[in-house]
Every structure is written in structure tokens, then in C-alpha cells.
Short mmCIF file of N, CA and C in Angstrom, two decimals:
data_model
loop_
_atom_site.label_atom_id
_atom_site.label_comp_id
_atom_site.label_asym_id
_atom_site.label_seq_id
_atom_site.Cartn_x
_atom_site.Cartn_y
_atom_site.Cartn_z
N UNK U 1 -7.61 102.22 205.55
CA UNK U 1 -6.83 101.48 204.79
C UNK U 1 -5.43 101.31 204.76
N UNK U 2 -4.90 100.20 205.08
CA UNK U 2 -3.53 100.02 205.88
C UNK U 2 -2.90 100.00 204.24
N UNK U 3 -1.63 100.40 204.75
CA UNK U 3 -0.63 100.41 203.21
C UNK U 3 0.24 99.77 203.83
N UNK U 4 0.65 98.63 202.76
CA UNK U 4 1.49 97.67 203.22
C UNK U 4 2.87 98.28 203.35
N UNK U 5 4.02 97.12 203.93
CA UNK U 5 5.23 97.78 204.01
C UNK U 5 6.06 98.02 203.25
N UNK U 6 6.13 97.15 202.12
CA UNK U 6 6.45 97.29 200.57
C UNK U 6 6.26 98.58 199.86
N UNK U 7 4.73 98.66 200.20
CA UNK U 7 4.21 100.57 199.54
C UNK U 7 5.01 101.58 199.72
N UNK U 8 5.15 101.75 201.28
CA UNK U 8 5.54 102.55 202.06
C UNK U 8 7.26 102.64 201.83
N UNK U 9 8.01 101.50 201.84
CA UNK U 9 9.35 101.64 201.51
C UNK U 9 9.90 101.58 199.60
N UNK U 10 8.66 101.58 198.97
CA UNK U 10 8.94 101.99 197.90
C UNK U 10 8.76 103.47 197.62
N UNK U 11 7.78 104.15 198.41
CA UNK U 11 7.75 105.17 198.26
C UNK U 11 8.85 106.06 198.99
N UNK U 12 9.31 105.50 200.21
CA UNK U 12 10.51 106.58 200.72
C UNK U 12 11.61 106.30 199.68
N UNK U 13 12.11 105.26 199.25
CA UNK U 13 13.21 104.94 198.18
C UNK U 13 12.81 105.68 196.86
N UNK U 14 11.59 105.94 196.36
CA UNK U 14 11.65 106.69 195.25
C UNK U 14 11.61 108.32 195.59
N UNK U 15 11.17 108.82 196.59
CA UNK U 15 11.53 109.53 197.42
C UNK U 15 12.98 110.51 197.90
N UNK U 16 13.71 109.36 198.48
CA UNK U 16 14.92 109.37 198.60
C UNK U 16 15.70 109.87 196.92
N UNK U 17 15.32 109.05 196.04
CA UNK U 17 15.88 109.07 194.84
C UNK U 17 15.69 109.74 194.13
N UNK U 18 14.61 110.73 194.14
CA UNK U 18 14.09 112.32 193.63
C UNK U 18 14.70 113.25 193.80
N UNK U 19 14.85 113.16 195.60
CA UNK U 19 15.49 114.35 196.32
C UNK U 19 17.38 114.28 195.73
N UNK U 20 17.88 113.16 195.42
CA UNK U 20 18.92 112.85 194.92
C UNK U 20 19.47 113.47 193.49
N UNK U 21 18.45 113.04 192.68
CA UNK U 21 18.52 113.26 191.89
C UNK U 21 18.05 114.99 191.48
N UNK U 22 17.09 115.48 191.81
CA UNK U 22 17.06 117.11 191.93
C UNK U 22 18.10 117.76 192.49
N UNK U 23 19.08 117.30 193.55
CA UNK U 23 20.11 117.86 194.02
C UNK U 23 21.00 117.84 193.10
N UNK U 24 21.38 116.70 192.30
CA UNK U 24 23.03 116.47 191.44
C UNK U 24 22.36 117.39 190.46
N UNK U 25 20.72 117.50 189.92
CA UNK U 25 20.71 118.96 188.75
C UNK U 25 21.07 120.28 189.19
N UNK U 26 20.22 120.46 190.04
CA UNK U 26 20.56 121.97 190.89
C UNK U 26 22.15 122.00 191.04
N UNK U 27 22.96 120.91 191.77
CA UNK U 27 24.23 121.33 191.73
C UNK U 27 25.01 121.17 190.26
N UNK U 28 24.74 120.28 189.22
CA UNK U 28 25.29 120.69 188.10
C UNK U 28 24.97 121.82 187.31
N UNK U 29 23.77 122.17 187.25
CA UNK U 29 23.23 123.47 186.58
C UNK U 29 24.01 124.66 186.05
N UNK U 30 24.70 125.00 187.23
CA UNK U 30 25.27 126.12 187.10
C UNK U 30 26.89 125.55 185.79
N UNK U 31 27.22 124.84 186.42
CA UNK U 31 28.24 124.14 185.21
C UNK U 31 28.02 124.03 183.81
N UNK U 32 26.59 123.93 183.65
CA UNK U 32 26.38 123.89 182.08
C UNK U 32 25.70 124.79 181.69
N UNK U 33 25.12 125.87 182.59
CA UNK U 33 24.58 126.94 181.49
C UNK U 33 25.33 128.13 181.96
N UNK U 34 25.20 129.06 181.15
CA UNK U 34 25.97 130.47 181.45
C UNK U 34 24.99 131.39 182.47
N UNK U 35 25.28 132.68 182.67
CA UNK U 35 24.14 132.94 183.94
C UNK U 35 23.25 133.26 183.07
N UNK U 36 23.49 133.84 181.55
CA UNK U 36 22.04 134.51 180.71
C UNK U 36 21.06 133.29 180.90
N UNK U 37 21.35 132.02 180.72
CA UNK U 37 20.87 130.97 180.11
C UNK U 37 20.34 130.49 180.98
N UNK U 38 20.69 130.59 182.43
CA UNK U 38 20.16 130.12 184.06
C UNK U 38 19.34 131.15 184.36
N UNK U 39 19.43 132.33 184.53
CA UNK U 39 18.24 132.97 184.34
C UNK U 39 17.05 132.91 183.28
N UNK U 40 17.20 132.85 182.18
CA UNK U 40 15.95 132.26 181.46
C UNK U 40 15.61 130.91 181.87
N UNK U 41 16.56 130.22 182.14
CA UNK U 41 15.62 129.05 182.75
C UNK U 41 14.53 129.01 183.80
N UNK U 42 15.53 129.65 184.88
CA UNK U 42 14.83 130.41 185.81
C UNK U 42 13.55 130.85 185.73
N UNK U 43 13.45 131.73 185.05
CA UNK U 43 12.41 132.60 184.78
C UNK U 43 11.19 131.74 184.03
N UNK U 44 11.59 130.76 182.98
CA UNK U 44 10.82 129.72 182.53
C UNK U 44 10.20 129.25 183.33
N UNK U 45 10.92 128.34 184.30
CA UNK U 45 10.26 127.72 185.21
C UNK U 45 9.33 128.48 186.42
N UNK U 46 9.77 129.62 186.79
CA UNK U 46 9.04 130.17 187.39
C UNK U 46 7.17 130.44 186.58
N UNK U 47 7.69 130.90 185.31
CA UNK U 47 5.89 131.45 184.71
C UNK U 47 5.44 129.96 184.36
N UNK U 48 6.60 128.98 183.99
CA UNK U 48 5.57 127.90 184.27
C UNK U 48 4.75 127.32 185.26
N UNK U 49 5.17 127.61 186.66
CA UNK U 49 4.64 127.57 187.97
C UNK U 49 3.45 128.23 187.88
N UNK U 50 3.73 129.51 187.65
CA UNK U 50 2.70 130.47 187.44
C UNK U 50 1.35 129.85 186.97
N UNK U 51 1.41 129.42 185.51
CA UNK U 51 0.51 129.09 184.51
C UNK U 51 -0.13 127.98 184.85
N UNK U 52 0.74 126.83 185.61
CA UNK U 52 0.06 125.69 185.97
C UNK U 52 -0.83 125.84 187.43
N UNK U 53 -0.37 126.45 188.60
CA UNK U 53 -1.02 127.27 189.62
C UNK U 53 -2.13 128.06 189.34
N UNK U 54 -1.51 129.12 188.66
CA UNK U 54 -2.48 130.01 188.11
C UNK U 54 -3.27 129.85 187.40
N UNK U 55 -3.48 129.30 186.26
CA UNK U 55 -4.81 129.36 185.41
C UNK U 55 -4.92 127.39 185.41
N UNK U 56 -4.20 126.43 185.19
CA UNK U 56 -4.31 125.02 184.78
C UNK U 56 -5.53 124.71 185.91
N UNK U 57 -5.17 124.95 186.86
CA UNK U 57 -5.48 124.28 188.04
C UNK U 57 -6.45 124.62 188.36
N UNK U 58 -7.05 125.77 188.85
CA UNK U 58 -8.07 126.58 188.48
C UNK U 58 -9.26 125.98 187.42
N UNK U 59 -8.72 126.23 186.26
CA UNK U 59 -9.51 126.28 185.43
C UNK U 59 -9.97 124.93 185.42
N UNK U 60 -8.62 123.81 185.51
CA UNK U 60 -9.59 122.22 185.74
C UNK U 60 -10.57 122.05 186.81
N UNK U 61 -10.16 122.64 187.64
CA UNK U 61 -11.45 122.26 189.02
C UNK U 61 -12.64 123.10 188.53
N UNK U 62 -12.61 124.15 188.19
CA UNK U 62 -14.11 124.84 188.02
C UNK U 62 -14.85 123.78 186.54
N UNK U 63 -13.58 123.42 185.64
CA UNK U 63 -14.46 122.00 184.72
C UNK U 63 -14.90 121.19 185.27
N UNK U 64 -14.03 120.36 186.26
CA UNK U 64 -14.42 119.04 186.81
C UNK U 64 -15.67 119.40 187.68
N UNK U 65 -15.88 120.23 188.23
CA UNK U 65 -17.14 120.98 189.28
C UNK U 65 -18.32 120.74 188.21
N UNK U 66 -17.97 121.57 186.78
CA UNK U 66 -19.14 121.71 185.80
C UNK U 66 -19.54 120.35 185.33
N UNK U 67 -18.71 119.46 185.15
CA UNK U 67 -18.88 118.01 184.22
C UNK U 67 -19.50 117.20 185.23
N UNK U 68 -19.18 117.43 186.68
CA UNK U 68 -20.11 116.55 188.00
C UNK U 68 -21.17 117.08 187.53
N UNK U 69 -21.75 118.42 187.70
CA UNK U 69 -23.02 118.80 187.91
C UNK U 69 -23.75 118.48 186.47
N UNK U 70 -23.11 118.60 185.20
CA UNK U 70 -23.47 118.62 184.06
C UNK U 70 -24.16 116.73 183.71
N UNK U 71 -23.08 115.87 184.54
CA UNK U 71 -23.06 114.44 184.48
C UNK U 71 -23.74 113.72 185.49
N UNK U 72 -24.35 114.48 186.12
CA UNK U 72 -24.86 114.08 187.29
C UNK U 72 -25.89 113.03 187.02
N UNK U 73 -26.97 113.21 186.06
CA UNK U 73 -28.19 112.52 185.50
C UNK U 73 -27.46 111.20 184.65
N UNK U 74 -26.05 111.62 184.62
CA UNK U 74 -25.70 109.93 183.87
C UNK U 74 -25.22 108.94 184.61
N UNK U 75 -25.28 107.85 184.00
CA UNK U 75 -24.58 107.19 184.76
C UNK U 75 -23.21 106.95 185.11
N UNK U 76 -22.73 106.69 185.90
CA UNK U 76 -21.06 106.68 186.20
C UNK U 76 -20.31 106.43 185.16
N UNK U 77 -20.98 105.30 184.25
CA UNK U 77 -19.67 104.99 183.02
C UNK U 77 -19.96 106.08 182.35
N UNK U 78 -20.93 106.74 181.90
CA UNK U 78 -21.10 107.44 181.13
C UNK U 78 -20.53 109.25 181.31
N UNK U 79 -20.46 109.59 182.68
CA UNK U 79 -19.98 110.13 182.96
C UNK U 79 -18.54 110.25 182.98
N UNK U 80 -18.15 108.89 183.37
CA UNK U 80 -16.64 108.84 183.15
C UNK U 80 -16.07 109.09 181.44
N UNK U 81 -16.69 108.80 180.66
CA UNK U 81 -16.35 108.71 178.92
C UNK U 81 -16.61 109.97 178.62
N UNK U 82 -17.51 110.49 179.33
CA UNK U 82 -17.75 112.49 179.02
C UNK U 82 -16.58 112.93 179.46
N UNK U 83 -16.08 112.76 181.13
CA UNK U 83 -14.87 113.53 181.31
C UNK U 83 -13.71 112.98 180.83
N UNK U 84 -13.87 111.57 180.32
CA UNK U 84 -12.23 111.15 179.54
C UNK U 84 -12.21 111.92 177.85
N UNK U 85 -13.34 112.14 177.63
CA UNK U 85 -13.38 112.46 176.00
C UNK U 85 -13.28 113.79 176.25
N UNK U 86 -13.31 114.89 177.31
CA UNK U 86 -13.18 116.44 177.27
C UNK U 86 -11.97 116.25 177.57
N UNK U 87 -11.26 115.25 178.16
CA UNK U 87 -9.68 115.82 178.62
C UNK U 87 -8.97 115.60 177.76
N UNK U 88 -9.62 114.60 176.85
CA UNK U 88 -8.66 113.65 175.71
C UNK U 88 -8.77 115.27 174.96
N UNK U 89 -9.63 115.72 174.29
CA UNK U 89 -9.88 116.51 173.57
C UNK U 89 -9.27 118.26 174.09
N UNK U 90 -9.20 118.03 175.28
CA UNK U 90 -8.42 119.60 175.76
C UNK U 90 -7.03 118.99 175.54
N UNK U 91 -6.29 117.97 175.62
CA UNK U 91 -5.00 117.67 175.73
C UNK U 91 -4.37 117.93 174.17
N UNK U 92 -5.30 117.19 173.64
CA UNK U 92 -4.89 117.29 171.84
C UNK U 92 -4.85 118.73 171.19
N UNK U 93 -6.16 119.33 171.73
CA UNK U 93 -6.30 120.81 171.47
C UNK U 93 -4.75 121.53 171.67
N UNK U 94 -4.87 121.30 172.99
CA UNK U 94 -3.05 122.19 173.52
C UNK U 94 -2.33 121.79 172.73
N UNK U 95 -1.99 120.59 172.72
CA UNK U 95 -0.85 119.86 171.86
C UNK U 95 -0.95 120.70 170.12
N UNK U 96 -1.70 120.58 169.92
CA UNK U 96 -2.04 121.06 168.34
C UNK U 96 -1.88 122.89 168.36
N UNK U 97 -2.35 123.36 169.01
CA UNK U 97 -2.29 124.62 169.70
C UNK U 97 -0.77 125.10 169.66
N UNK U 98 -0.18 124.67 170.22
CA UNK U 98 1.60 124.62 170.18
C UNK U 98 1.60 124.38 168.58
N UNK U 99 1.56 123.07 168.07
CA UNK U 99 2.07 123.13 166.68
C UNK U 99 1.70 124.22 165.60
N UNK U 100 0.35 124.93 165.77
CA UNK U 100 0.11 125.69 164.82
C UNK U 100 1.13 127.41 165.32
N UNK U 101 0.99 127.27 166.27
CA UNK U 101 1.72 128.53 166.47
C UNK U 101 3.37 128.68 166.16
N UNK U 102 3.64 127.33 166.40
CA UNK U 102 5.26 126.88 165.62
C UNK U 102 5.20 126.92 164.41
N UNK U 103 4.05 126.48 163.70
CA UNK U 103 3.96 126.63 162.34
C UNK U 103 3.88 128.24 161.63
N UNK U 104 2.92 128.89 162.31
CA UNK U 104 2.93 130.24 162.30
C UNK U 104 4.05 130.77 161.92
N UNK U 105 5.48 130.73 162.77
CA UNK U 105 6.38 130.85 162.67
C UNK U 105 7.80 130.56 162.21
N UNK U 106 7.54 129.22 161.70
CA UNK U 106 8.51 128.45 161.07
C UNK U 106 9.05 129.31 160.07
N UNK U 107 10.17 129.12 159.87
CA UNK U 107 10.79 129.80 159.02
C UNK U 107 10.94 128.90 157.46
N UNK U 108 11.07 127.60 157.94
CA UNK U 108 10.53 126.79 156.41
C UNK U 108 9.49 126.27 156.58
N UNK U 109 8.83 125.96 154.99
CA UNK U 109 7.52 125.59 155.12
C UNK U 109 7.28 124.18 155.08
N UNK U 110 8.63 123.42 154.89
CA UNK U 110 8.51 121.99 154.91
C UNK U 110 9.05 121.43 156.15
N UNK U 111 8.84 122.13 157.38
CA UNK U 111 8.53 121.83 158.67
C UNK U 111 6.83 121.72 159.03
N UNK U 112 6.41 121.22 159.83
CA UNK U 112 4.99 121.29 160.02
C UNK U 112 4.67 121.80 159.20
N UNK U 113 4.18 120.83 158.21
CA UNK U 113 3.55 121.27 156.73
C UNK U 113 1.91 120.52 156.96
N UNK U 114 1.61 120.29 158.05
CA UNK U 114 0.01 119.68 158.06
C UNK U 114 -0.65 120.67 158.24
N UNK U 115 -2.22 120.65 158.15
CA UNK U 115 -3.45 121.55 158.24
C UNK U 115 -3.75 121.15 159.35
N UNK U 116 -3.03 121.66 160.48
CA UNK U 116 -3.59 121.25 161.79
C UNK U 116 -4.94 121.95 162.55
N UNK U 117 -5.06 123.19 161.74
CA UNK U 117 -6.66 123.40 162.14
C UNK U 117 -7.47 122.93 161.71
N UNK U 118 -7.72 122.10 160.64
CA UNK U 118 -9.13 121.05 159.79
C UNK U 118 -8.51 120.01 160.71
N UNK U 119 -7.25 119.22 160.85
CA UNK U 119 -7.07 117.76 161.41
C UNK U 119 -7.59 118.25 162.51
N UNK U 120 -7.36 119.05 163.49
CA UNK U 120 -8.28 119.36 164.75
C UNK U 120 -9.33 119.49 164.82
N UNK U 121 -10.28 120.35 163.64
CA UNK U 121 -11.79 119.98 163.75
C UNK U 121 -12.64 118.45 163.40
N UNK U 122 -11.79 117.95 162.48
CA UNK U 122 -12.17 116.21 162.53
C UNK U 122 -11.74 115.66 163.35
N UNK U 123 -10.95 116.32 164.41
CA UNK U 123 -10.70 115.23 165.58
C UNK U 123 -11.83 115.56 166.53
N UNK U 124 -12.26 116.61 166.44
CA UNK U 124 -13.17 117.06 167.52
C UNK U 124 -14.63 116.45 167.06
N UNK U 125 -14.63 116.51 165.85
CA UNK U 125 -15.89 115.88 165.07
C UNK U 125 -16.07 114.46 165.56
N UNK U 126 -15.07 113.60 165.19
CA UNK U 126 -15.05 112.37 165.46
C UNK U 126 -14.95 112.09 167.10
N UNK U 127 -14.36 112.94 167.85
CA UNK U 127 -14.69 112.57 169.22
C UNK U 127 -16.01 113.07 169.98
N UNK U 128 -16.60 113.91 169.29
CA UNK U 128 -18.01 114.29 169.79
C UNK U 128 -18.91 112.98 169.34
N UNK U 129 -18.68 112.52 167.89
CA UNK U 129 -19.72 111.42 167.62
C UNK U 129 -19.68 110.02 168.05
N UNK U 130 -18.22 109.82 168.73
CA UNK U 130 -18.18 108.37 169.13
C UNK U 130 -18.42 108.44 170.35
N UNK U 131 -18.00 109.79 171.40
CA UNK U 131 -18.28 109.52 172.77
C UNK U 131 -19.80 109.90 173.00
N UNK U 132 -20.59 110.74 172.05
CA UNK U 132 -21.83 110.59 172.03
C UNK U 132 -22.77 109.54 171.85
N UNK U 133 -21.98 108.80 170.92
CA UNK U 133 -22.92 107.52 170.38
C UNK U 133 -22.63 106.21 172.22
N UNK U 134 -21.66 106.33 172.06
CA UNK U 134 -21.19 105.43 173.01
C UNK U 134 -21.68 105.91 174.35
N UNK U 135 -22.22 107.01 174.34
CA UNK U 135 -23.00 107.72 176.03
C UNK U 135 -24.55 107.19 175.81
N UNK U 136 -25.14 107.58 174.44
CA UNK U 136 -26.45 107.12 174.30
C UNK U 136 -26.84 105.57 174.39
N UNK U 137 -25.50 104.72 173.61
CA UNK U 137 -25.73 103.53 174.26
C UNK U 137 -25.81 103.05 175.68
N UNK U 138 -24.67 103.72 176.10
CA UNK U 138 -24.67 103.00 177.54
C UNK U 138 -25.88 103.78 178.37
N UNK U 139 -26.61 104.25 178.13
CA UNK U 139 -27.89 105.34 178.76
C UNK U 139 -29.17 104.49 178.69
N UNK U 140 -29.14 104.11 177.54
CA UNK U 140 -30.61 103.58 176.57
C UNK U 140 -30.28 102.18 177.54
N UNK U 141 -29.26 101.25 177.66
CA UNK U 141 -28.87 99.69 178.05
C UNK U 141 -29.26 100.03 179.29
N UNK U 142 -28.79 101.25 180.15
CA UNK U 142 -29.26 101.26 181.90
C UNK U 142 -30.85 101.46 181.61
N UNK U 143 -31.24 102.23 180.89
CA UNK U 143 -32.77 102.30 181.49
C UNK U 143 -33.74 101.22 180.68
N UNK U 144 -32.96 100.45 179.92
CA UNK U 144 -33.73 99.18 179.50
C UNK U 144 -33.36 98.13 180.89
N UNK U 145 -32.33 98.37 181.31
CA UNK U 145 -32.11 97.44 182.61
C UNK U 145 -33.05 97.45 183.88
N UNK U 146 -33.20 98.97 183.88
CA UNK U 146 -34.03 99.41 185.03
C UNK U 146 -35.23 99.46 184.58
N UNK U 147 -36.10 99.02 183.71
CA UNK U 147 -37.25 98.87 183.55
C UNK U 147 -37.64 97.57 183.14
N UNK U 148 -36.54 96.80 183.35
CA UNK U 148 -36.94 95.07 183.54
C UNK U 148 -36.58 94.96 184.75
N UNK U 149 -36.05 95.56 185.49
CA UNK U 149 -36.03 95.42 187.10
C UNK U 149 -37.54 95.72 187.58
N UNK U 150 -37.96 96.64 187.30
CA UNK U 150 -39.30 97.36 187.74
C UNK U 150 -40.59 96.38 187.94
#
């Protein structure tokens, strides 16, 4: 596939702008933070990279391979809905997990006062029911079309 000149030029401009912004940030960082804060920030960034590359990427790769195998008998649209629903559920669970952790250490009960665990449970029930119903409808419709064609 040939890439157009406009796409290549846009990518080059965005790449140069990104490198320039990164350089500006790196040059200004020591002037804004003390030595202790700078070490804390660098430690946090290193741990974030380790968690991303050491945990999240391998887990998502395994989950993707498992979903591909599990959804091999499904129609492509149904498999996409299954993958999308699981991805949405994982992201919402991650965010709610962070809120639940923050709620457990919060000093004030007026902050983060929702029942996140129960809301997460209801979200998963809704997600499973809706995505399951859509997948069942799509699979039945696909079978009907195959039967009519035969």
C-alpha cells in the first residue's frame, strides 16, 4: 500500500513536534522539581514502563490469543463485539479498582462515597447480558442466512 505524500509529511511534522516537546519538557523538568521529586518522578516512570511492558503487554497478548481461539467459531462481527466488551470491562474494572483503592485510604468519607464494588458488579452484569444478547442475535441471523443460501 502506498502512503501518500501528505500522510508522510504529517507524520514527519508530528514526529518533529513530539521530539521538540519532549526535549523542552526534559530541559525544563530539573528547573521545576527538586532532586527528591525528580528521582521520585523518574522512579515512577521506570515502574510504569516495567508494568506496561512486563505485565500489561504480555497479559493482553495472551488474552488476545485466547479470545481469537475462543471466538474462532463466531462470526467476525460477533468476535469483535466479544473482544470489545471484554476490553471495555477490563478498562472500567481497572479504573474502578483505582477508585476503590483510593476510597480505602481516603481520610474523608465525603470523597469517593459511591459503592464502587456494587456498581462494578452491576456494570459487568449489564455488559455480559447486552453483549451476550447481541452476539446471540447476530449468530442466529448468520445461521438463517446460511440456511437460506443452501
